[in-house]
Short mmCIF file of C-alpha atoms in Angstrom, two decimals:
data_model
loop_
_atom_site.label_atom_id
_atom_site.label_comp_id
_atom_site.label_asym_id
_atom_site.label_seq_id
_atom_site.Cartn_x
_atom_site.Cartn_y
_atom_site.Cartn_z
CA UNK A 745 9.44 49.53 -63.36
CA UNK A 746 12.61 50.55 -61.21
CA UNK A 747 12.59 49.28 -57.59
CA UNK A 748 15.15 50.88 -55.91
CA UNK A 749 16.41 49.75 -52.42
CA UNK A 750 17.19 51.45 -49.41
CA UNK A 751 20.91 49.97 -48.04
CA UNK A 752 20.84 52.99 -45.83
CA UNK A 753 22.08 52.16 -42.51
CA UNK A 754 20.97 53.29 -39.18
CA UNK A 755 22.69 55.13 -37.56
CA UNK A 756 23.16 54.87 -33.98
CA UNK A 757 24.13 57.80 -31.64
CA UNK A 758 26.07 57.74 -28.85
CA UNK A 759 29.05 55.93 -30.30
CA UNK A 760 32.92 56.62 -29.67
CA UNK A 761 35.20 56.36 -32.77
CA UNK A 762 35.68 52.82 -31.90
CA UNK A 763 32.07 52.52 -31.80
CA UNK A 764 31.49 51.68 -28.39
CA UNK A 765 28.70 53.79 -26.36
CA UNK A 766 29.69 56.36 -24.33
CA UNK A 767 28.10 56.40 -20.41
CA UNK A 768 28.02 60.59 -20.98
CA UNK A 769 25.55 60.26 -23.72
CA UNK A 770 23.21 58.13 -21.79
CA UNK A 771 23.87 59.77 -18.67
CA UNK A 772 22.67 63.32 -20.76
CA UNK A 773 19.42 61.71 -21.79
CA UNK A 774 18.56 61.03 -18.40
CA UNK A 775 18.80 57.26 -18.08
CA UNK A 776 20.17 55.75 -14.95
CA UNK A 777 21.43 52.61 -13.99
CA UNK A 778 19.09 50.25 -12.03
CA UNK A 779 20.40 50.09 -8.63
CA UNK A 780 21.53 46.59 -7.57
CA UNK A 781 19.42 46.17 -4.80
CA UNK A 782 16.28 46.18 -6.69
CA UNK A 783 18.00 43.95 -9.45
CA UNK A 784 18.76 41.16 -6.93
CA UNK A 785 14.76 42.19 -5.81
CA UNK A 786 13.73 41.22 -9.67
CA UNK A 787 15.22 37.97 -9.65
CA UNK A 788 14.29 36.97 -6.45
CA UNK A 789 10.57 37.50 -7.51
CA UNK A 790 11.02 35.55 -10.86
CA UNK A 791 12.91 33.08 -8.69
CA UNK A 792 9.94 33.05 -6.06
CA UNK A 793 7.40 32.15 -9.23
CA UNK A 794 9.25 29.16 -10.18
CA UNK A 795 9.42 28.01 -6.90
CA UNK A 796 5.74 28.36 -6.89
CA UNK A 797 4.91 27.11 -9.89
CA UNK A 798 7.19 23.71 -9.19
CA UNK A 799 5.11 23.13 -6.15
CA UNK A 800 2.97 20.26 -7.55
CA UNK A 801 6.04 18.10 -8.63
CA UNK A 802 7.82 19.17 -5.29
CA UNK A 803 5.33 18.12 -3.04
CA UNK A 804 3.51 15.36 -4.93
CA UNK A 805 5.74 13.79 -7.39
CA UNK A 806 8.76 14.29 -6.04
CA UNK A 807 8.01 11.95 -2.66
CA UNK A 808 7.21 9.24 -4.56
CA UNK A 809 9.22 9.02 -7.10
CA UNK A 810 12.13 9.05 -3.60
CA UNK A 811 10.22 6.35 -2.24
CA UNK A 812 10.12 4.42 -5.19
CA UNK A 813 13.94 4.33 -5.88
CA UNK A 814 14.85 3.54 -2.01
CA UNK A 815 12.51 -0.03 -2.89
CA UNK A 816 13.76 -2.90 -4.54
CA UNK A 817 11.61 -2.86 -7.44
CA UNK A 818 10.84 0.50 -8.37
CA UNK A 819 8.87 -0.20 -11.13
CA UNK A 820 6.65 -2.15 -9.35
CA UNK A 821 6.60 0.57 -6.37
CA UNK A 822 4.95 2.93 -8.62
CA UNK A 823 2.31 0.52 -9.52
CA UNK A 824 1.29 -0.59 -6.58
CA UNK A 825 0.96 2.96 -5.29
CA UNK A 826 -2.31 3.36 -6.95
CA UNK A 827 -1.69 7.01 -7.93
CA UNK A 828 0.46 6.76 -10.82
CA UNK A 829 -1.88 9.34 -12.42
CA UNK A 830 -1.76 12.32 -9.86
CA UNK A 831 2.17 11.91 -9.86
CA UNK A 832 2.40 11.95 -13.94
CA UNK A 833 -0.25 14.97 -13.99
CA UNK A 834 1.54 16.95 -11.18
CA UNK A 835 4.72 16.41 -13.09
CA UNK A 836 3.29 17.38 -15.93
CA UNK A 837 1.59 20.47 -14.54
CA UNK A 838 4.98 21.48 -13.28
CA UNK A 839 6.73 21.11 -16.38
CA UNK A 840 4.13 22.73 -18.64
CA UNK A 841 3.85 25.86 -16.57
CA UNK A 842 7.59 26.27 -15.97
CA UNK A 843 7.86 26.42 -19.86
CA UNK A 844 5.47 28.54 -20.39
CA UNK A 845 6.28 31.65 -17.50
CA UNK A 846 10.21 30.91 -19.07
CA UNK A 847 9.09 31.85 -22.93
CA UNK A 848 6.94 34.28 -21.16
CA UNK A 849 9.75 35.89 -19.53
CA UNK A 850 12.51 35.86 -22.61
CA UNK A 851 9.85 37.42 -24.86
CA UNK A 852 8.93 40.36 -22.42
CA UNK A 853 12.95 40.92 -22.06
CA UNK A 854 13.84 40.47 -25.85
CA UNK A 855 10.71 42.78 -27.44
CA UNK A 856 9.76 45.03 -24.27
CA UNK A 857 13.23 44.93 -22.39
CA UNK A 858 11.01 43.85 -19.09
CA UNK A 859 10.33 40.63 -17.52
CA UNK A 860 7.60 39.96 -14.11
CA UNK A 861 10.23 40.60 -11.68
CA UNK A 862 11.70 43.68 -13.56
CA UNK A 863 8.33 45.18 -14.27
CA UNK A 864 7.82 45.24 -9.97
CA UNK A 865 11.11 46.16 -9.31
CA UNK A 866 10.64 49.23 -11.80
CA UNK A 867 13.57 48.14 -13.96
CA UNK A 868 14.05 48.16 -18.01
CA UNK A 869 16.31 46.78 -20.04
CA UNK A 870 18.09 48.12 -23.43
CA UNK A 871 20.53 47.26 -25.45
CA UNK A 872 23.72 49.41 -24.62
CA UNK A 873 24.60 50.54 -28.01
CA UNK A 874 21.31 51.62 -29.40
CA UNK A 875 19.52 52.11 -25.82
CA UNK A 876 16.42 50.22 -28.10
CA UNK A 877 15.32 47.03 -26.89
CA UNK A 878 17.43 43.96 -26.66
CA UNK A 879 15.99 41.69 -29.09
CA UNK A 880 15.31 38.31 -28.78
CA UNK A 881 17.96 35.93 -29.59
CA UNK A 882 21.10 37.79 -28.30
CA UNK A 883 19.30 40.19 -25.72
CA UNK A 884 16.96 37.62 -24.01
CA UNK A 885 18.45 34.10 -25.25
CA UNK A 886 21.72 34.48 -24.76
CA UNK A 887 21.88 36.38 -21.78
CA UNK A 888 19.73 33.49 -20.03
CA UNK A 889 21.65 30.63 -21.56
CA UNK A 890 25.16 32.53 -19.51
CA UNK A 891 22.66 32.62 -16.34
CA UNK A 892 21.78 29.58 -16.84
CA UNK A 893 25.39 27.89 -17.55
CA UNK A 894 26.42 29.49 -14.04
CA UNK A 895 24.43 26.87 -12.09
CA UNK A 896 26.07 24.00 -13.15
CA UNK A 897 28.42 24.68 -10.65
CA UNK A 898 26.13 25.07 -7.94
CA UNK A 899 26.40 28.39 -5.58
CA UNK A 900 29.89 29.35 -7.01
CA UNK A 901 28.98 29.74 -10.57
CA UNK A 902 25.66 31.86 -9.58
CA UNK A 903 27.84 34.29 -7.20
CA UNK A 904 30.16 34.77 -9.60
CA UNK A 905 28.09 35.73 -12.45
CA UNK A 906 24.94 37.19 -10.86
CA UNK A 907 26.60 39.05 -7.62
CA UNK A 908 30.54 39.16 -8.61
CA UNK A 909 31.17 40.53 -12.26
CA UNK A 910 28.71 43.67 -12.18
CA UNK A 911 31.26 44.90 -9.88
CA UNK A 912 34.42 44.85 -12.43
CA UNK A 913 32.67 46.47 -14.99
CA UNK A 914 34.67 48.62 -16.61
CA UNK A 915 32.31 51.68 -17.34
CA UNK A 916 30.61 51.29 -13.47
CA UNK A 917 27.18 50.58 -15.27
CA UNK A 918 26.47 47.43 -13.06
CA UNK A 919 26.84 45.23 -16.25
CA UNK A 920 27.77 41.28 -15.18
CA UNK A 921 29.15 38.75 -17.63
CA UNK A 922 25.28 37.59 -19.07
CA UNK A 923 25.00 41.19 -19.47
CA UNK A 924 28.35 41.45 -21.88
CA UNK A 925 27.28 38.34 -23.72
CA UNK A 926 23.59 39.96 -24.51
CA UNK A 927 24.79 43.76 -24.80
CA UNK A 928 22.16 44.68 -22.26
CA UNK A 929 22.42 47.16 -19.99
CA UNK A 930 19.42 47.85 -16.69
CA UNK A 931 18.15 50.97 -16.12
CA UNK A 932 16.36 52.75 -13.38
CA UNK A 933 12.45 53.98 -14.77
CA UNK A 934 11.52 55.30 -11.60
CA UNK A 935 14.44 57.94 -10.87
CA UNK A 936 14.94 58.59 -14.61
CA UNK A 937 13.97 58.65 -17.77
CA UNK A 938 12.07 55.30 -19.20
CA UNK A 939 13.72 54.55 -22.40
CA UNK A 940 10.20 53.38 -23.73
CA UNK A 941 8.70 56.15 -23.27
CA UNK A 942 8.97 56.78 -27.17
CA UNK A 943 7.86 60.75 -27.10
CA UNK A 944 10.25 61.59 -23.74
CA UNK A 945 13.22 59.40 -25.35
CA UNK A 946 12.54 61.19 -28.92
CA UNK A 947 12.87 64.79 -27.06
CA UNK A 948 15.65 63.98 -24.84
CA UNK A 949 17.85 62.25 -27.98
CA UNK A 950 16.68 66.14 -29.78
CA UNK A 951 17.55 68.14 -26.80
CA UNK A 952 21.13 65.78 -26.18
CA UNK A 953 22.16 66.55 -30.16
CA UNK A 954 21.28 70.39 -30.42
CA UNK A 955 22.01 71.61 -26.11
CA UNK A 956 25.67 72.28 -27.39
CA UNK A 957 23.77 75.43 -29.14
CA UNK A 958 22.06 76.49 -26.12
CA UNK A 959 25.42 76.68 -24.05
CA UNK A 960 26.34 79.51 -22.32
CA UNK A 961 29.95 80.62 -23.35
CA UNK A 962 32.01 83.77 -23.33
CA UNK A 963 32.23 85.00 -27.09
CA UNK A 964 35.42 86.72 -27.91
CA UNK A 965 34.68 90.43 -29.30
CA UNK A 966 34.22 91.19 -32.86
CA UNK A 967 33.73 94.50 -32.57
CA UNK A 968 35.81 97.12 -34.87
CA UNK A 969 36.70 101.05 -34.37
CA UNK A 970 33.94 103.16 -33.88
CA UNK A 971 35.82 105.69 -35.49
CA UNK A 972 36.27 103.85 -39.11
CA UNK A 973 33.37 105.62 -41.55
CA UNK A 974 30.98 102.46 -42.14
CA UNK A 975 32.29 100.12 -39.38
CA UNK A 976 29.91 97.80 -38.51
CA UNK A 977 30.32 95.35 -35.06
CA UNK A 978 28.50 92.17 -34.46
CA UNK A 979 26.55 92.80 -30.93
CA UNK A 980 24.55 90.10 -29.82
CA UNK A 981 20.75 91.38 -29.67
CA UNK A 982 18.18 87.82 -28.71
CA UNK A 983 18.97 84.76 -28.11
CA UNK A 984 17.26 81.43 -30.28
CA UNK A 985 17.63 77.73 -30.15
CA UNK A 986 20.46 77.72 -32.10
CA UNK A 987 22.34 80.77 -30.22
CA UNK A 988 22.65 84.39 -29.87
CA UNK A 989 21.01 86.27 -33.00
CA UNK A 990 23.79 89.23 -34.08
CA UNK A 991 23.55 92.52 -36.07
CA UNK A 992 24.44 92.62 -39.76
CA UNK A 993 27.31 94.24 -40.52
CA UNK A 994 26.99 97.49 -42.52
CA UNK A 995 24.10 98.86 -40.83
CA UNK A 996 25.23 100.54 -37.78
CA UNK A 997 22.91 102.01 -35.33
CA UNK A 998 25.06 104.34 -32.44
CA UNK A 999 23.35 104.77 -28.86
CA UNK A 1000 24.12 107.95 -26.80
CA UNK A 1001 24.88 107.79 -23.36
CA UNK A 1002 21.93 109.08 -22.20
CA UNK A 1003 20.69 107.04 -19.33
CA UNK A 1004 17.39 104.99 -19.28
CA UNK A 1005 17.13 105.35 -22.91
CA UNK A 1006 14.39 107.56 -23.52
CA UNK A 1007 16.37 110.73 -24.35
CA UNK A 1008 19.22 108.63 -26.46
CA UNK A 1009 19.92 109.40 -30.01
CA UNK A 1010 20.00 106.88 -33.09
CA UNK A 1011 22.37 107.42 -35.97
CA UNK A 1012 20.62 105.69 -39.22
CA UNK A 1013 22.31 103.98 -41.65
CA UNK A 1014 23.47 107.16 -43.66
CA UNK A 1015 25.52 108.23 -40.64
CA UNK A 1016 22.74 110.96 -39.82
CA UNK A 1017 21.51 111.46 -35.93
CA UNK A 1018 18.41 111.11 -34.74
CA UNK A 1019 15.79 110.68 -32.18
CA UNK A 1020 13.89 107.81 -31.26
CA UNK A 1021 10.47 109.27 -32.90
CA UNK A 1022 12.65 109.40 -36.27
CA UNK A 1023 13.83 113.26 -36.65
CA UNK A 1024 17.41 114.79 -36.49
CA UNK A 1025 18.42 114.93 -33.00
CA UNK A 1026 18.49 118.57 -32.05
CA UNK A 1027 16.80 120.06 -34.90
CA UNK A 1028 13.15 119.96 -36.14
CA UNK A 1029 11.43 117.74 -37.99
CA UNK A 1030 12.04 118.40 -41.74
CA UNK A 1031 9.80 116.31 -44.00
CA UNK A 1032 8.68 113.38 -43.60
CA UNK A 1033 11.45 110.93 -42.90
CA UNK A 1034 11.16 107.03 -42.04
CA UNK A 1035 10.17 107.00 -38.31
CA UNK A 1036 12.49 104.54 -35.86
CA UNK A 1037 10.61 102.21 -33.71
CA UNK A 1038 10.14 103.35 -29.82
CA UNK A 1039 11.18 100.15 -28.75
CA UNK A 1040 14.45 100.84 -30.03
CA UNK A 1041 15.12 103.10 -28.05
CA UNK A 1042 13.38 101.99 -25.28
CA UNK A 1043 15.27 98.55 -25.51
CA UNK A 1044 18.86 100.04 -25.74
CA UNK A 1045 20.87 99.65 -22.39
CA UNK A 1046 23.32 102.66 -21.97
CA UNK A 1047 26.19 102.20 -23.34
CA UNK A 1048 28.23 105.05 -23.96
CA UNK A 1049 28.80 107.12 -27.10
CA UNK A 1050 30.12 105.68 -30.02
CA UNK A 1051 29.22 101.85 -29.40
CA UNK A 1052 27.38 100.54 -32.52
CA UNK A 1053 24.13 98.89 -32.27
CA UNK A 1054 21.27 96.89 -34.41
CA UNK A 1055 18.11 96.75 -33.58
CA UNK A 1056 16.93 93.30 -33.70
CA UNK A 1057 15.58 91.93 -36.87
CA UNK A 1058 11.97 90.74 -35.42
CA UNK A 1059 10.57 94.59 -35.50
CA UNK A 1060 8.00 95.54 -37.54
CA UNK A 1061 8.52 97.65 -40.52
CA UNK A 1062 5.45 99.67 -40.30
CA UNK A 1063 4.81 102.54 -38.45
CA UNK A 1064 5.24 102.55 -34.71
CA UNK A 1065 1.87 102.28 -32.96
CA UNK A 1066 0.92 104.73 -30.51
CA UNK A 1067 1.35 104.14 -26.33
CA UNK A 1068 4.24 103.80 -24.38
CA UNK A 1069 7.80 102.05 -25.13
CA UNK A 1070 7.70 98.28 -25.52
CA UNK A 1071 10.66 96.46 -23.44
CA UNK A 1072 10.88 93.44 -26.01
CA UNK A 1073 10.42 94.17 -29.38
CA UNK A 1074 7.96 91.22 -31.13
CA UNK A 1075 7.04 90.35 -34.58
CA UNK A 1076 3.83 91.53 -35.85
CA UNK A 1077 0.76 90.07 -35.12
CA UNK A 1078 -0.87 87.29 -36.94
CA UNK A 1079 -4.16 87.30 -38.45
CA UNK A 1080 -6.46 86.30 -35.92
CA UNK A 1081 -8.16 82.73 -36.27
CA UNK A 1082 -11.88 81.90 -34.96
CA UNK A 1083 -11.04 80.71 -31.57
CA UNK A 1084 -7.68 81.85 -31.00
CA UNK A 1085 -6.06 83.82 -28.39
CA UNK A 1086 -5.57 87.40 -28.82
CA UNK A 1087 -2.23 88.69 -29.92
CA UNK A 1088 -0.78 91.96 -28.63
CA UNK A 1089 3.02 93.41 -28.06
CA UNK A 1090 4.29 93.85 -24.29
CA UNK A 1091 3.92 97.02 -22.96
CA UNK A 1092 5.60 98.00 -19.97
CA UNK A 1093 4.73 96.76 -16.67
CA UNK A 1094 2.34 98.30 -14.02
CA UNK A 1095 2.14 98.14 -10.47
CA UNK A 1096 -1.57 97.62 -10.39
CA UNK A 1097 -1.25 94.78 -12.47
CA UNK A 1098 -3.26 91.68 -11.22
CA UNK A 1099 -1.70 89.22 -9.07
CA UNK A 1100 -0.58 86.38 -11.31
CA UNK A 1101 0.13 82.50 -10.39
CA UNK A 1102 1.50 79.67 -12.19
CA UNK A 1103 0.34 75.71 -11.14
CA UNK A 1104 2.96 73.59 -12.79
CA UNK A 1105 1.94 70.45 -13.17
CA UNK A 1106 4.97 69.31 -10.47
CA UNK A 1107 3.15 71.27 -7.87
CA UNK A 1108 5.51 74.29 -7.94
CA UNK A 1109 3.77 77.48 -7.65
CA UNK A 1110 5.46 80.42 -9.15
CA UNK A 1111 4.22 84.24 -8.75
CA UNK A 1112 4.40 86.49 -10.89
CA UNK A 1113 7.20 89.28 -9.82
CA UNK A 1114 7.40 92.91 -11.30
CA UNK A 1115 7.70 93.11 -14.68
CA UNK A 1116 7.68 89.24 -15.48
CA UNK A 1117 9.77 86.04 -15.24
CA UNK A 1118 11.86 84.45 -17.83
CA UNK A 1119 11.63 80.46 -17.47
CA UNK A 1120 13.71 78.14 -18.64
CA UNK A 1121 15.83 75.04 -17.50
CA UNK A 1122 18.69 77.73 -17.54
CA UNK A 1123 17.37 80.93 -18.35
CA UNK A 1124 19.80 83.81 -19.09
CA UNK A 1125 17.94 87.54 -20.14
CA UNK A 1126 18.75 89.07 -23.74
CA UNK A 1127 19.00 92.57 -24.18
CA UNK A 1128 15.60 94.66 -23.01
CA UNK A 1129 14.94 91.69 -20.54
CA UNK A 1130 15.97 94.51 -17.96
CA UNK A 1131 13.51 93.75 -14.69
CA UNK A 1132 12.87 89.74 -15.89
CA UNK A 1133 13.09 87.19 -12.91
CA UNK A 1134 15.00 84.27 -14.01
CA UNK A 1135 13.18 81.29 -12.88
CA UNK A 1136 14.94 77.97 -13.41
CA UNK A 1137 12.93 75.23 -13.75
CA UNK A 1138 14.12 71.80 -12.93
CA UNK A 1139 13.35 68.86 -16.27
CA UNK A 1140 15.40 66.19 -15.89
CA UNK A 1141 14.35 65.33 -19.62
CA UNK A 1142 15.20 68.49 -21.29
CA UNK A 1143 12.22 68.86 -23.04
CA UNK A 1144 12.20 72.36 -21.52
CA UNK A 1145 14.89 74.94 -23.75
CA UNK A 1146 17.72 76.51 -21.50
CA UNK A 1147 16.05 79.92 -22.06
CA UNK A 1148 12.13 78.66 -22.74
CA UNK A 1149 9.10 81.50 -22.32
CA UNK A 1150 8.81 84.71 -21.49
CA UNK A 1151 5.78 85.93 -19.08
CA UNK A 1152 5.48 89.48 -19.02
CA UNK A 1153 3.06 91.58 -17.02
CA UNK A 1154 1.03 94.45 -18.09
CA UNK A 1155 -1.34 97.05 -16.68
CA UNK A 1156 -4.08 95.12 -17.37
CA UNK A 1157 -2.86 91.77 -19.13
CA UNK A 1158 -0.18 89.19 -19.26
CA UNK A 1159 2.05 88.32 -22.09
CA UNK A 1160 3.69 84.92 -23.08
CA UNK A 1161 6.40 85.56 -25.42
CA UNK A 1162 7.87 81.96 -26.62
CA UNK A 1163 11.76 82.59 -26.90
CA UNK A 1164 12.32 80.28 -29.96
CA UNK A 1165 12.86 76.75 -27.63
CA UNK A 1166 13.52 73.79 -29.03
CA UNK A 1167 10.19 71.93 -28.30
CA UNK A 1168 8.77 75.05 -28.95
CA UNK A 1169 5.23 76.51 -26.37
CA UNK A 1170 1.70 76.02 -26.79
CA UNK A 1171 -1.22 77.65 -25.04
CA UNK A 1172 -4.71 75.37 -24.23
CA UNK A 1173 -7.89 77.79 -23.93
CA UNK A 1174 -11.43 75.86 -23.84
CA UNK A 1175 -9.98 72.55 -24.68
CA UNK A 1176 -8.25 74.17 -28.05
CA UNK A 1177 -4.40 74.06 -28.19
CA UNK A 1178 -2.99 77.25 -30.22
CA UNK A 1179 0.85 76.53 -30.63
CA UNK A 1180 2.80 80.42 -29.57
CA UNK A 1181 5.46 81.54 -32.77
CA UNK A 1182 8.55 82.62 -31.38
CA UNK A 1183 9.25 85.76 -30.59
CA UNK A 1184 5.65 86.46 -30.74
CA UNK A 1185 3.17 87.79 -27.58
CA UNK A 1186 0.27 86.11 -26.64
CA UNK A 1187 -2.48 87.63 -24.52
CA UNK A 1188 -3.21 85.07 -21.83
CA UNK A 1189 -6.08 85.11 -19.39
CA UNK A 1190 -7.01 83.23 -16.01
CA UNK A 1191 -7.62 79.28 -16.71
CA UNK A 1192 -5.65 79.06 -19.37
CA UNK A 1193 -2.88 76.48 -19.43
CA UNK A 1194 0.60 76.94 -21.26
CA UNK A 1195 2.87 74.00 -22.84
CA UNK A 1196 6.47 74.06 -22.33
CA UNK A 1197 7.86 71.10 -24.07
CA UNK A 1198 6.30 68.30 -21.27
CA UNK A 1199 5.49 70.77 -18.65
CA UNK A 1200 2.45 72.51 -17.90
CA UNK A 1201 1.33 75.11 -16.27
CA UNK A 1202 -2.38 76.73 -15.16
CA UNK A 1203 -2.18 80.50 -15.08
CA UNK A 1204 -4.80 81.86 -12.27
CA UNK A 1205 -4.96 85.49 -12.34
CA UNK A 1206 -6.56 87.62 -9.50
#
């Protein structure tokens, strides 16, 4: 038998080349430093508790053992008190319980990055490089054995350290000298993102390594003569996770300047011209040729004679079905599942359409404008989004995409069109969650409940 082993190391993000964490990458995943007016509120409380739990050798062993060393023979001044006992047992008591809340306390820190002050003050602690917990010995140990080394020179050494050197940090993280010796750093849970919170951190470390794809930028223009014979251009056509989805080269489709569309001719790939149903523009139907989808030409914005274009690669290749234009062409429909929503294409809109809300789940209320909105953290329309509201919704963990779902109204249903996220959408009907394919429409109906990344949303129709 072979027995391999894994030396693979793990590897930690967020490092410079020096290997020292960056503030930007923590700052991007939503954690923020603990403010220091609740930290000096933690340590106050844990401070509070040990004044509390030293009580019984404060108030009953401490007196006499004073009394007893102002007499001549102490020994025989605890004897003669008669309560030997209570003050041994109150010491004791002390002692035992002072112990026991201080373990308490470094374990919490080193495994859970919390301690009893921390947990009320709505504070967490991580290490700085790894934003994990702290561990024990170096996180929780050594960190308390630096506090605890700064009151042996009483009131100066506790200033310094605990009040005085979180304020020369270098990186403005609030970081004293205990927390350079442990490599911890304090965060604030309640104003943003808990770092054990092992399903938010996991999206927002996602979201932090792939949002450079999701950035809006100006591309420069690869376009070539119209004029060349077989000159193909790159045009942008959709948008995905990963960017802006462009037209092969080689097949080049041409739109007229024919405005709105409908009347625009299509040159196929041979070079030949034709109308959106598929037959030579300006001449009759000879034969049967291969028909061009209507949402081709429905989707093309006018752009002026001689500008190549590609329709997008998510049409069907069957035949076009019958009814009016579709704004956003989709991918064919999926077999249909017991239990699952219906699947249809988005027609276009109608003005006695239903009146449609969305609940989130933060208590914003969103209607449902003309066509259909376009959500996302940053949403920004592809081409045939023409008559989308962009509605930007605010998630300070990124779990929602920059461009997310499209809701698109109909005459007599709505249509969720997930726009290939990153967390991807789901959709919840009768307790069942049916997970929506990109680039594919969904059929929703009243009292349903869509998924973007952590969000939700009720839909309430009518």
């Amino acid at each position: 038998m072979i027995w391999e082993i894994d030396d693979s190391t793990h590897a930690v993000e967020g490092l410079d080349g020096r290997g020292r964490p960056r503030p930007e990458y923590a700052a991007s995943l939503g954690l923020r430093m603990a403010p220091f007016g609740r930290r000096v509120l933690a340590t106050s409380i844990e401070l509070g508790i040990l004044v509390v739990l030293q009580l019984p050798l404060l108030l009953v062993s401490l007196p006499v053992l004073l009394n007893a060393a102002a007499s001549a023979d102490p020994a025989a001044a605890l004897t003669d008190a008669g309560n030997l006992g209570i003050v041994i047992a109150c010491a004791a008591a002390s002692s035992a319980l002072t112990t026991a809340f201080v373990v308490l306390q470094l374990i919490l820190h080193g495994r859970k990055g919390t301690t009893v002050g921390k947990a009320a003050a709505g504070i967490r602690s991580v290490n700085v490089r790894t934003l994990e917990r702290p561990g024990f010995w170096r996180g929780a140990v050594v960190r308390y054995l630096v506090l605890g080394a700064s009151f042996l020179v009483p009131l100066i050494g506790p200033v310094l350290v605990i009040a005085c050197s979180p304020l020369f940090d270098p990186e403005r993280r609030g970081r004293g000298w205990a927390d350079m010796a442990g490599a911890t750093w304090f965060v604030d849970v309640r104003n943003g993102l808990n770092p054990y919170d092992v399903k938010r951190m996991r999206i927002a470390r996602k979201t932090a390594a792939t949002d450079l794809a999701d950035e809006r930028s100006e591309l420069p223009s690869l376009a070539t003569s119209a004029a060349a014979p077989g000159s193909g251009a790159y045009i942008p056509v959709t948008r995905s996770s990963g960017g802006v989805v462009g037209a092969p080269r080689g097949e080049t489709y041409t739109a007229s300047a024919a405005p709105g569309g409908a009347d625009a001719a299509v040159v196929a790939p041979g070079g030949a011209a034709v109308d959106p149903a598929g037959h030579p523009a300006g001449a009759p139907a000879s034969g049967p040729r291969e028909p061009v989808h209507p949402s081709v030409a429905s989707s093309m914005a006018p752009a002026g004679p001689g500008i190549p274009w590609t329709p997008p690669r998510l049409l069907p290749d069957a035949a076009p079905p019958a009814g009016p234009p579709l704004p956003v062409a989709s991918r064919p429909a999926a077999p249909a599942r017991p239990g699952a929503p219906a699947v249809a294409a988005p027609p276009v809109a109608d003005a006695s359409s239903p009146a449609v809300v969305l609940e989130f789940d933060t208590g914003t209320r969103i209607a449902l404008p003309g066509a259909g909105i376009l959500i996302g953290r940053d949403p920004s329309p592809a081409p045939g989004d023409n008559g989308l509201t962009l509605v930007p919704i605010e998630d300070p963990t990124k779990s929602i995409s920059k461009t997310h779902l499209a809701l698109l109204r109909t005459g007599g249903a709505i249509i969720a069109v997930d726009r290939a996220s990153t967390n991807g959408s789901a959709l919840i009907r009768d307790g069942a969650e049916h997970s929506l394919p990109p680039g594919q429409g969904v059929t929703v109906r009243s009292g349903d409940t869509l998924l973007l990344g952590d969000r939700r949303a009720l839909i309430r129709i009518g």
